Amino acid sequence: MSIDTQAEHKEFQAETREVLRLVIHSLYSHKEIFLRELVSNASDACEKLRFAAIARPELLGTDELTIRLIPDAAAATLTIADNGIGMSREEAVENLGTIARSGTRRFLETLSGDAARDAQLIGQFGVGFYSAFIVADRVTVQSKRADAEAVRWESDGGGTYEVSASEKTQRGSEVILHLRDEDKEFLEPERLRQLVRRYSDHLAIPIVLEYDGKSETLNQAKAFWTRPKGELSDGDYQGFYKHLTHEEGEARAWAHNKVEGSLEYTSLLYLPKSAPYDLFDRERRAGVQLYVKRVFIMDKAAELLPPWLRFMRGVVDSADLPLNVSRELLQNNRTVEKIRAALIKRTLDLLEELAGNDAEGYLQFYQTFGAVLKEGIIEDPAQRTRIAKLLRLRSTAEGGASAWISLADYVGRMPADQKAIYYLTADSETAARGSPHLEGFRAKGIEVLLLTDRIDEWVVNHLHEYEGKSLVSAASAAAEVTSAIQTPEAVAAETAFQATLERLGKALEGSIESARVSPRLTDSPTCLVAGEFGLSLRMNRMLKQAGQDTPFAGRPILEINPKHPLVQRLKDTADTEAFGSLARVLFEQALLAEGGELEDPAGFVRRVNQLIVEGLADPPRIIVG
Ligand code: ADP
């Protein structure tokens, strides 16, 4: 007897056990999804065989690929059988006994205990097969690859499983569920019909119910996207979306197009409502499946959409690509390039339409995926203008309905003499609203956009302008800013404070570029601004945190508010050491207000405390006029 025919008892990998336990317990109220998962696996196995048969037609032979559902009331089993690719013994152990996916850890971490949400996660992380144990207290799999011995795999979903040789002679897999007493409803033909219609109607492989000696095909068995739009309801589209994404969530909008002519393909693109857990993973591939003439070729064909549209899901079925197309081939293919350009256009059309017809829905989309869409402004100059129109931003304008505005809204209400679009970047909206940089703008009634996504720093650096108006940071020393908010008092103060400014330059040498009288401050004593051509201070900070050199950093300019008592006191401080200490505190305060980090926090505290103590002994003068 060879080792292959012996029964082997094996333990599930620890993580598999944990997933199993969680799947069984968290999906109690969504039991029925097991059928969708197992039918979907059977369908995948059939598509894989169809694909393998391109190179080796003898594999397929004359078989029609089918998925069979066989309820057996006497045995209390439900069998899901397919004549797809099948599994060898090693594959059964590898695929059903371990979860060799890096996503598993995160799956475990993401489980919330909320059954509806967790049910949605199951498919996303590829633990679909284990859903069998929600309704079965024992699962037997018999499987055979065309070129290997058949295998039998069995488990009760506890810690172990058994593999042995099987008598099965036909290619494919059968999953036999020994149903729990309370789950016998899944033996009823009507229940099975209903579930297939709900979850699997759009599968291209026929699903046949074998019951009472009769066979009944339950689904349309036609690739969903090949059906004419007019035949399909919103519910149909949502149903296919669920199948495609394995998610319980809904799509917000979709675009279904058949293209004929020099290029022939069908695309069905979905805009999801909720974000996947790894949306911001830079390695994440765009979620579009590629089919060639209705044969499934690959999942996540990243070449079909740029990374900044990676939140889109869908299907592209091309008649022009070869069936044996590889990822390498996709990378330099004229057809793929043309399809990609068309899909970008379709997606932007879809977004513009949504923004036009359903402002609230668009805002929800934007709050979920806007930060990804913005990457397009940086990466895709050709689409920059279109994407810029789709931006929705916060601003200093009084709240209400205008809380999120477009650049067009901003430009539309700019006073005639305002030359630039002003923005301020900050780590949070609270930080932005409290920033000293806004004081002058507020005093003059000039609206400023508040940008708080990390990516905004890069966005403004690439966007430069909108409709001929340049984008200018409210925190920069640019001439536009100064002339917009300059007051005559500030100009006059420049002379009066000349000596103080020079002393400041010396006292803070190495920390600042220079000091000047601020055109913008009304309440705060000081603030820091970036030089006209330097990177913004926040950008510098982010680059530093990312361990990157900041060659264009430059030092900031310190602006002082001549009306502030602390600045007056600075001016009157003759003693060099006392001047230096106060100057340092004012600089450090400005840095903090900017969201920056102090080099010597303890020193700052000491200096501030000293000032407070001095202040107690010598109450500050009240400055009049
Ligand atoms: P996923 O389908 O997301 O990869 P599953 O847990 O559902 O995760 O299945 C694990 C693996 O087991 C599949 O990727 C596939 O390789 C294999 N498998 C499951 N069902 C079948 C089947 N009916 N025929 C062939 N292989 C299967």
Coordinates of C-alpha atoms in Angstrom, one line a residue, residues 393-395 397-405 433:
L393 CA -13.3 71.1 0.1
R394 CA -13.8 72.7 3.5
S395 CA -13.3 76.4 3.8
A397 CA -16.9 80.4 4.9
E398 CA -19.6 80.1 7.4
G399 CA -21.0 76.5 7.6
G400 CA -24.4 75.1 6.7
A401 CA -25.1 73.8 3.2
S402 CA -21.9 75.3 1.9
A403 CA -19.7 73.3 4.2
W404 CA -18.1 71.3 1.4
I405 CA -17.4 73.4 -1.7
R433 CA -9.3 77.0 11.9

